[in-house]
Short mmCIF file of C-alpha atoms and ligand atoms in Angstrom, two decimals:
data_model
loop_
_atom_site.label_atom_id
_atom_site.label_comp_id
_atom_site.label_asym_id
_atom_site.label_seq_id
_atom_site.Cartn_x
_atom_site.Cartn_y
_atom_site.Cartn_z
CA MET A 17 9.94 19.76 1.20
CA ASP A 18 7.48 16.94 1.55
CA HIS A 19 5.76 17.97 4.74
CA PRO A 20 2.69 15.91 5.50
CA VAL A 21 -0.65 17.72 5.50
CA LEU A 22 -1.55 15.83 8.66
CA HIS A 23 0.91 14.45 11.18
CA VAL A 24 -0.54 12.77 14.26
CA ARG A 25 2.04 12.10 16.97
CA ASP A 26 1.62 9.89 20.01
CA LEU A 27 -2.14 10.45 20.19
CA HIS A 28 -3.91 9.18 23.29
CA VAL A 29 -7.64 9.27 23.98
CA GLN A 30 -9.27 8.15 27.21
CA PHE A 31 -12.97 8.25 28.01
CA VAL A 32 -13.79 8.57 31.67
CA THR A 33 -17.07 6.76 32.25
CA ASP A 34 -19.10 5.73 35.32
CA THR A 35 -17.73 2.23 35.03
CA GLY A 36 -14.09 3.19 34.62
CA THR A 37 -11.58 4.57 32.17
CA VAL A 38 -11.67 3.47 28.55
CA ASN A 39 -8.30 3.57 26.77
CA ALA A 40 -9.60 4.02 23.24
CA VAL A 41 -6.45 5.33 21.51
CA ASN A 42 -2.97 4.54 22.80
CA GLY A 43 0.00 6.28 21.24
CA VAL A 44 -1.07 6.51 17.61
CA ASN A 45 1.26 8.00 14.97
CA LEU A 46 0.24 8.63 11.38
CA GLN A 47 1.07 10.87 8.45
CA VAL A 48 -0.96 11.92 5.43
CA LYS A 49 0.80 13.53 2.50
CA ARG A 50 -0.68 16.01 0.05
CA GLY A 51 -2.72 14.33 -2.66
CA SER A 52 -2.44 10.91 -1.06
CA THR A 53 -5.04 8.58 0.39
CA VAL A 54 -4.37 6.85 3.67
CA GLY A 55 -6.53 3.93 4.79
CA ILE A 56 -7.21 3.03 8.40
CA VAL A 57 -8.41 -0.51 8.91
CA GLY A 58 -9.13 -2.68 11.93
CA GLU A 59 -11.94 -4.50 13.69
CA SER A 60 -14.90 -2.76 15.27
CA GLY A 61 -13.84 -0.98 18.46
CA SER A 62 -10.17 -0.71 17.50
CA GLY A 63 -10.28 3.08 17.78
CA LYS A 64 -10.49 4.22 14.16
CA SER A 65 -13.34 6.69 14.56
CA THR A 66 -12.09 7.96 17.91
CA THR A 67 -8.72 8.77 16.33
CA MET A 68 -10.35 10.79 13.58
CA MET A 69 -12.84 12.49 15.88
CA ALA A 70 -9.88 13.52 18.07
CA VAL A 71 -8.16 15.02 15.02
CA MET A 72 -11.32 17.01 14.29
CA ARG A 73 -11.68 17.91 17.99
CA LEU A 74 -15.22 16.54 17.91
CA LEU A 75 -15.05 14.22 20.92
CA SER A 76 -17.32 14.80 23.89
CA THR A 77 -15.97 16.91 26.74
CA GLY A 78 -15.46 13.76 28.85
CA ALA A 79 -12.64 12.65 26.54
CA ARG A 80 -9.03 13.20 27.61
CA ILE A 81 -6.76 13.76 24.64
CA GLY A 82 -2.96 13.76 24.64
CA GLY A 83 -0.28 14.02 21.97
CA GLN A 84 -0.02 16.26 18.95
CA VAL A 85 -2.09 16.72 15.77
CA ASP A 86 -0.13 18.83 13.30
CA PHE A 87 -2.20 20.07 10.39
CA LEU A 88 -0.26 22.20 7.89
CA GLY A 89 2.24 22.96 10.64
CA GLU A 90 -0.26 23.92 13.35
CA ASN A 91 -1.08 21.74 16.37
CA LEU A 92 -4.87 21.40 16.29
CA LEU A 93 -4.94 20.24 19.91
CA SER A 94 -3.68 23.61 21.08
CA LEU A 95 -6.19 25.74 19.13
CA SER A 96 -9.14 27.47 20.76
CA LYS A 97 -12.64 26.26 19.92
CA LYS A 98 -13.13 29.32 17.77
CA GLN A 99 -9.90 28.74 15.81
CA MET A 100 -10.88 25.11 15.36
CA ARG A 101 -14.29 26.06 13.95
CA LYS A 102 -12.47 28.07 11.29
CA ILE A 103 -10.60 24.98 10.17
CA ARG A 104 -13.44 22.46 10.38
CA GLY A 105 -15.69 22.37 7.33
CA HIS A 106 -13.25 24.58 5.51
CA ARG A 107 -9.68 23.28 5.43
CA ILE A 108 -10.63 19.87 6.84
CA SER A 109 -13.93 18.19 6.06
CA MET A 110 -15.27 14.98 7.47
CA ILE A 111 -17.81 12.49 6.16
CA PHE A 112 -19.26 10.64 9.10
CA GLN A 113 -20.09 7.01 9.66
CA ASN A 114 -23.85 7.72 10.02
CA PRO A 115 -24.43 10.82 7.92
CA SER A 116 -28.19 11.01 8.22
CA THR A 117 -27.91 11.62 11.96
CA TYR A 118 -26.04 14.83 11.17
CA LEU A 119 -28.66 16.17 8.75
CA ASN A 120 -31.51 18.42 9.73
CA PRO A 121 -34.78 16.95 8.36
CA THR A 122 -36.47 20.37 8.29
CA LYS A 123 -33.91 22.12 6.08
CA THR A 124 -33.45 21.59 2.36
CA ILE A 125 -30.49 19.63 1.02
CA GLY A 126 -29.10 22.72 -0.67
CA LYS A 127 -29.34 24.97 2.36
CA GLN A 128 -27.48 22.43 4.47
CA MET A 129 -24.85 21.90 1.80
CA ILE A 130 -23.91 25.54 1.48
CA GLU A 131 -24.05 26.38 5.19
CA PRO A 132 -20.30 25.83 5.76
CA LEU A 133 -19.45 27.96 2.71
CA LEU A 134 -21.55 30.83 3.98
CA TYR A 135 -20.36 30.38 7.56
CA HIS A 136 -16.72 30.64 6.47
CA HIS A 137 -17.52 33.49 4.04
CA LEU A 138 -16.08 31.46 1.17
CA ALA A 139 -18.76 32.46 -1.32
CA SER A 140 -21.83 34.64 -1.79
CA PRO A 141 -25.18 32.81 -1.51
CA ALA A 142 -25.60 32.86 -5.30
CA GLU A 143 -22.07 31.58 -5.92
CA ALA A 144 -22.47 28.93 -3.20
CA ARG A 145 -25.67 27.73 -4.83
CA ARG A 146 -24.05 27.59 -8.25
CA ARG A 147 -21.13 25.54 -6.92
CA ALA A 148 -23.38 23.19 -4.92
CA VAL A 149 -25.63 22.49 -7.92
CA GLN A 150 -22.60 21.82 -10.08
CA LEU A 151 -21.12 19.46 -7.48
CA LEU A 152 -24.41 17.60 -7.02
CA GLY A 153 -24.33 16.96 -10.76
CA ASP A 154 -20.66 15.91 -10.62
CA ILE A 155 -21.36 13.36 -7.92
CA GLY A 156 -24.08 11.72 -9.95
CA ILE A 157 -27.32 13.34 -8.83
CA SER A 158 -29.51 13.94 -11.84
CA ASN A 159 -31.55 17.09 -12.10
CA PRO A 160 -29.35 18.85 -9.50
CA GLU A 161 -31.00 22.25 -9.91
CA LYS A 162 -34.31 20.83 -8.74
CA ARG A 163 -32.78 18.43 -6.22
CA PHE A 164 -31.05 21.34 -4.46
CA ASP A 165 -34.43 22.36 -3.03
CA ASN A 166 -35.44 18.86 -1.86
CA TYR A 167 -35.66 17.85 1.79
CA PRO A 168 -33.57 14.93 3.10
CA PHE A 169 -36.60 12.59 3.16
CA GLU A 170 -36.90 13.01 -0.61
CA PHE A 171 -33.40 11.54 -1.08
CA SER A 172 -32.54 7.83 -1.03
CA GLY A 173 -29.75 6.57 1.24
CA GLY A 174 -27.30 6.55 -1.66
CA MET A 175 -28.26 10.07 -2.69
CA LEU A 176 -27.84 11.34 0.87
CA GLN A 177 -24.39 9.81 0.99
CA ARG A 178 -23.50 11.54 -2.28
CA MET A 179 -24.87 14.78 -0.92
CA MET A 180 -22.71 14.45 2.22
CA ILE A 181 -19.66 13.87 0.04
CA GLY A 182 -20.55 16.89 -2.06
CA MET A 183 -21.01 18.96 1.07
CA ALA A 184 -17.62 17.88 2.40
CA LEU A 185 -15.92 18.80 -0.87
CA LEU A 186 -17.67 22.10 -1.45
CA SER A 187 -15.20 24.14 0.57
CA ARG A 188 -12.30 22.54 -1.36
CA PRO A 189 -10.61 21.22 1.79
CA HIS A 190 -6.92 20.32 2.07
CA LEU A 191 -7.89 17.19 3.93
CA LEU A 192 -10.98 14.99 3.73
CA ILE A 193 -11.62 12.46 6.47
CA ALA A 194 -14.12 9.83 5.34
CA ASP A 195 -15.24 7.42 8.05
CA GLU A 196 -16.88 4.39 6.42
CA PRO A 197 -18.45 6.68 3.80
CA THR A 198 -20.08 3.89 1.84
CA THR A 199 -20.73 1.10 4.32
CA ALA A 200 -24.50 1.54 4.23
CA LEU A 201 -24.67 1.34 0.44
CA ASP A 202 -24.92 -1.44 -2.14
CA VAL A 203 -21.60 -2.80 -3.26
CA THR A 204 -21.92 -1.40 -6.78
CA VAL A 205 -22.85 2.07 -5.51
CA GLN A 206 -20.00 1.83 -2.98
CA ALA A 207 -17.43 1.31 -5.71
CA GLU A 208 -18.88 4.08 -7.84
CA ILE A 209 -18.79 6.59 -4.98
CA LEU A 210 -15.23 5.68 -3.99
CA TRP A 211 -14.02 6.16 -7.55
CA LEU A 212 -15.83 9.42 -7.71
CA LEU A 213 -14.04 10.54 -4.55
CA LYS A 214 -10.71 9.53 -6.08
CA LYS A 215 -11.47 11.45 -9.24
CA LEU A 216 -12.36 14.58 -7.33
CA GLN A 217 -9.23 14.11 -5.26
CA GLN A 218 -7.06 13.99 -8.35
CA GLU A 219 -8.61 17.19 -9.59
CA THR A 220 -8.07 19.08 -6.33
CA GLY A 221 -4.93 17.47 -4.85
CA MET A 222 -6.54 17.14 -1.44
CA ALA A 223 -5.31 14.54 1.00
CA MET A 224 -7.74 11.89 2.19
CA VAL A 225 -8.11 9.51 5.11
CA LEU A 226 -10.44 6.61 4.47
CA VAL A 227 -11.59 4.61 7.48
CA THR A 228 -12.95 1.25 6.43
CA HIS A 229 -13.61 -2.33 7.49
CA ASP A 230 -13.18 -3.41 3.92
CA LEU A 231 -9.63 -4.51 3.19
CA ALA A 232 -10.25 -5.08 -0.51
CA VAL A 233 -11.56 -1.53 -0.87
CA ALA A 234 -8.62 -0.16 1.13
CA ALA A 235 -6.16 -1.99 -1.12
CA GLN A 236 -7.77 -0.54 -4.24
CA VAL A 237 -8.41 3.02 -3.18
CA CYS A 238 -5.56 3.89 -0.79
CA ASP A 239 -1.85 4.56 -1.21
CA GLU A 240 -0.86 3.54 2.30
CA ILE A 241 -2.61 1.62 5.04
CA TYR A 242 -2.45 1.81 8.81
CA VAL A 243 -3.79 -1.16 10.75
CA MET A 244 -5.28 -0.53 14.19
CA TYR A 245 -5.70 -3.04 16.98
CA GLY A 246 -6.74 -2.24 20.53
CA GLY A 247 -6.25 1.49 20.00
CA GLU A 248 -2.73 1.12 18.59
CA MET A 249 -1.21 1.06 15.13
CA VAL A 250 0.23 -2.42 14.66
CA GLU A 251 1.26 -2.19 11.02
CA HIS A 252 1.83 0.48 8.39
CA LEU A 253 2.37 -0.57 4.79
CA PRO A 254 1.94 0.44 1.14
CA SER A 255 -1.50 -0.62 -0.08
CA GLU A 256 -0.06 -2.85 -2.81
CA MET A 257 1.40 -5.02 -0.03
CA LEU A 258 -1.82 -5.24 1.99
CA LEU A 259 -3.28 -8.39 0.52
CA LYS A 260 -0.01 -10.18 -0.27
CA SER A 261 2.84 -9.13 1.97
CA GLN A 262 1.26 -8.26 5.27
CA ALA A 263 3.50 -9.02 8.27
CA HIS A 264 1.49 -8.77 11.48
CA PRO A 265 -0.30 -11.97 12.55
CA TYR A 266 -3.38 -9.84 13.28
CA LEU A 267 -3.47 -8.46 9.75
CA GLN A 268 -2.82 -11.92 8.36
CA GLY A 269 -5.87 -13.12 10.32
CA LEU A 270 -7.99 -10.27 8.97
CA ILE A 271 -6.96 -11.04 5.40
CA GLN A 272 -7.76 -14.71 5.84
CA SER A 273 -11.20 -13.83 7.11
CA ILE A 274 -12.14 -11.99 3.89
CA PRO A 275 -14.80 -14.23 2.32
CA LYS A 276 -13.38 -15.86 -0.76
CA LEU A 277 -15.16 -15.06 -4.01
CA SER A 278 -14.83 -18.66 -5.06
CA GLY A 279 -17.21 -19.43 -2.20
CA GLU A 280 -15.17 -22.25 -0.69
CA LYS A 281 -17.35 -23.51 2.13
CA GLY A 282 -16.70 -25.52 5.24
CA ARG A 283 -13.83 -23.54 6.72
CA LEU A 284 -14.80 -20.50 8.73
CA PRO A 285 -11.75 -18.33 8.99
CA TYR A 286 -11.56 -16.26 12.12
CA ILE A 287 -9.04 -14.95 14.60
CA PRO A 288 -9.40 -16.95 17.81
CA GLY A 289 -9.99 -15.03 21.03
CA GLN A 290 -11.59 -11.71 21.82
CA PRO A 291 -10.45 -8.31 20.55
CA LEU A 292 -8.57 -6.43 23.21
CA GLY A 293 -11.22 -4.45 25.09
CA ALA A 294 -10.57 -0.74 25.38
CA SER A 295 -11.41 -0.79 29.07
CA ALA A 296 -9.23 -3.78 29.92
CA ASN A 297 -5.97 -3.21 31.72
CA ARG A 298 -3.43 -2.90 28.98
CA PRO A 299 -0.91 -5.73 28.84
CA THR A 300 2.75 -4.83 29.29
CA GLY A 301 3.72 -7.14 26.42
CA CYS A 302 2.42 -7.35 22.85
CA ILE A 303 -1.26 -6.38 22.78
CA PHE A 304 -2.09 -9.19 20.35
CA ALA A 305 -0.16 -11.95 22.18
CA ASP A 306 -3.30 -13.48 23.73
CA ARG A 307 -4.71 -14.33 20.32
CA CYS A 308 -1.50 -14.99 18.45
CA ALA A 309 -0.51 -18.41 17.13
CA TYR A 310 3.15 -17.33 16.82
CA ARG A 311 3.61 -16.09 20.38
CA PHE A 312 7.03 -16.73 21.93
CA GLU A 313 8.93 -15.54 25.03
CA ARG A 314 9.92 -12.19 23.60
CA CYS A 315 6.24 -11.22 23.25
CA ALA A 316 6.08 -10.60 27.00
CA GLU A 317 7.88 -7.39 26.09
CA ARG A 318 6.01 -4.76 24.05
CA PRO A 319 7.30 -4.64 20.45
CA PRO A 320 7.87 -1.13 19.07
CA LEU A 321 7.09 -0.43 15.41
CA LEU A 322 9.96 -2.22 13.65
CA GLN A 323 11.06 -1.06 10.22
CA LEU A 324 10.62 -3.81 7.61
CA GLY A 325 11.09 -1.72 4.50
CA GLU A 326 11.11 1.86 3.35
CA ARG A 327 7.39 2.33 3.96
CA HIS A 328 6.65 -0.78 5.97
CA GLU A 329 6.56 -0.95 9.78
CA VAL A 330 5.20 -3.62 12.07
CA ALA A 331 4.80 -4.01 15.83
CA CYS A 332 5.71 -7.69 16.00
CA TRP A 333 8.90 -9.42 17.19
CA LYS A 334 8.41 -12.42 14.95
CA ALA A 335 7.81 -10.43 11.76
CA GLY A 336 10.69 -8.13 12.64
CA ALA A 337 13.06 -11.03 13.33
CA GLU A 338 12.27 -12.76 10.04
CA VAL A 339 13.41 -9.76 8.12
CA SER A 340 16.66 -9.18 10.01
CA VAL A 341 17.78 -12.84 9.58
N1 ATP B 2 -17.92 8.43 24.03
C1 ATP B 2 -17.38 7.28 24.41
N2 ATP B 2 -17.39 6.91 25.70
C2 ATP B 2 -16.83 5.73 26.10
N3 ATP B 2 -16.22 4.86 25.27
C3 ATP B 2 -16.18 5.17 23.97
C4 ATP B 2 -16.75 6.39 23.45
N4 ATP B 2 -16.55 6.43 22.11
C5 ATP B 2 -15.89 5.29 21.80
N5 ATP B 2 -15.67 4.54 22.90
C6 ATP B 2 -14.95 3.25 22.97
O1 ATP B 2 -13.69 3.42 22.36
C7 ATP B 2 -13.31 2.26 21.62
C8 ATP B 2 -13.01 2.65 20.19
O2 ATP B 2 -14.22 3.02 19.54
P1 ATP B 2 -14.28 3.53 18.04
O3 ATP B 2 -15.67 3.97 17.80
O4 ATP B 2 -13.19 4.50 17.81
O5 ATP B 2 -13.97 2.20 17.22
P2 ATP B 2 -13.99 1.96 15.64
O6 ATP B 2 -12.67 1.34 15.31
O7 ATP B 2 -14.36 3.21 14.94
O8 ATP B 2 -15.13 0.87 15.49
P3 ATP B 2 -16.23 0.66 14.31
O9 ATP B 2 -15.48 -0.08 13.25
O10 ATP B 2 -17.29 -0.17 14.95
O11 ATP B 2 -16.71 1.99 13.87
C9 ATP B 2 -14.46 1.29 21.76
O12 ATP B 2 -14.16 0.38 22.80
C10 ATP B 2 -15.62 2.16 22.14
O13 ATP B 2 -16.56 1.45 22.91
MG1 MG B 3 -15.96 3.75 13.71
#
C-alpha cells in the first residue's frame, strides 16, 4: 500500500507562440512518495518549472498539456478550475522561483499569509493568526507577533523567503513543491532554510519536490533525484548515488562542472555544445547525442529509460549496456 502522493505520467507541455511551437516537456514520468523529498535537477531551460507549473495547473492558457497528474488518486488534469482551486494552497502548496513577484506590496505579511487558510475555511481569523505567528517564529523570524503586521518592504529578501515558506506550510499540505526556494539567498541562509524545511517535513510527513540547480544541495536534502534534459527525464537515481554513481553522460558532465572547493584552477569544466532548445525539432535518436563524447551507432535510436538498479534508471544505451555485460 505504498501509493505515491504524486504520480506524473507521460506529461507533455507545448507552448504555442508567434514564432512556433515550444516543446517544453516531453513525456515526463515521476513519482513522489509520502514523507519523501524528490529533487529535480537540470540546466536552465530543461523544463523543471514548466513541469511543476503544469502539475499545479498554473500555466498560461496558451499551454497545451497532455498526460496524467495523479495526486492522491485523482487526475489533476481532469479537474475543473474550481476543483483545482480547492486543492491549490491547501493540499498542495508551491514556493515559487521569484516569490516577491507573487506578493502584494500593499497588504501586510500576515494578511497575505493567512489568506489561503481563510479562503479554504481551514481556520477562523483568530486561529489563522495564531498559527501564522507561531510558524513565523518556527521558521526563524524573531518578534513574530509584531512582524505579522509588517508590509513586505519591511522584510529582507531572506525574511520574505521564510515568510513564503511559512505561508506554503500553513495549510499543512500533503505535498510541497519548492522551485529554487533559496537561490536568491546567501549560502549560509540557504542551508539553514533547507534544513528547516526538512525538519518541518519530518514533523508533518508531507511529501516535497525540490527543484534546484544545485547538485550538492540536492544530494544532501533529497531522497531521490530526477535529472531533466531538453524537457525529458534522462536519469532517476537515489540521492546517495548522485555525486558518485551517476550513469548518464549529461549528469556526469553536470557533476564535473561543480566548482571544486579545493579551487583547482586552469581547467574549466563544461559540457561542450548547446543545450537542446525547446523549440528545436526533436531528434529521433538520443536527445543528448549531439553533445555526448560516448556517442555510438545505437544512439541514432532513442534510448528508453533502462533499469540499472532497483531505484536507478537511465536513458542511455552506453550506461545501460555497461550494466548488462
Ligand atoms: N510561457 C512560455 N511560453 C513559451 N515558452 C516557454 C514558456 N515558459 C517556458 N517556456 C520555455 O520552456 C522551456 C522550459 O522552461 P522552464 O522555465 O521550465 O525551464 P527551467 O528548467 O525551470 O529553467 P530555470 O532553471 O532557468 O528555471 C524553456 O525553453 C522556456 O523558454
Ligand atoms: Mg525554473
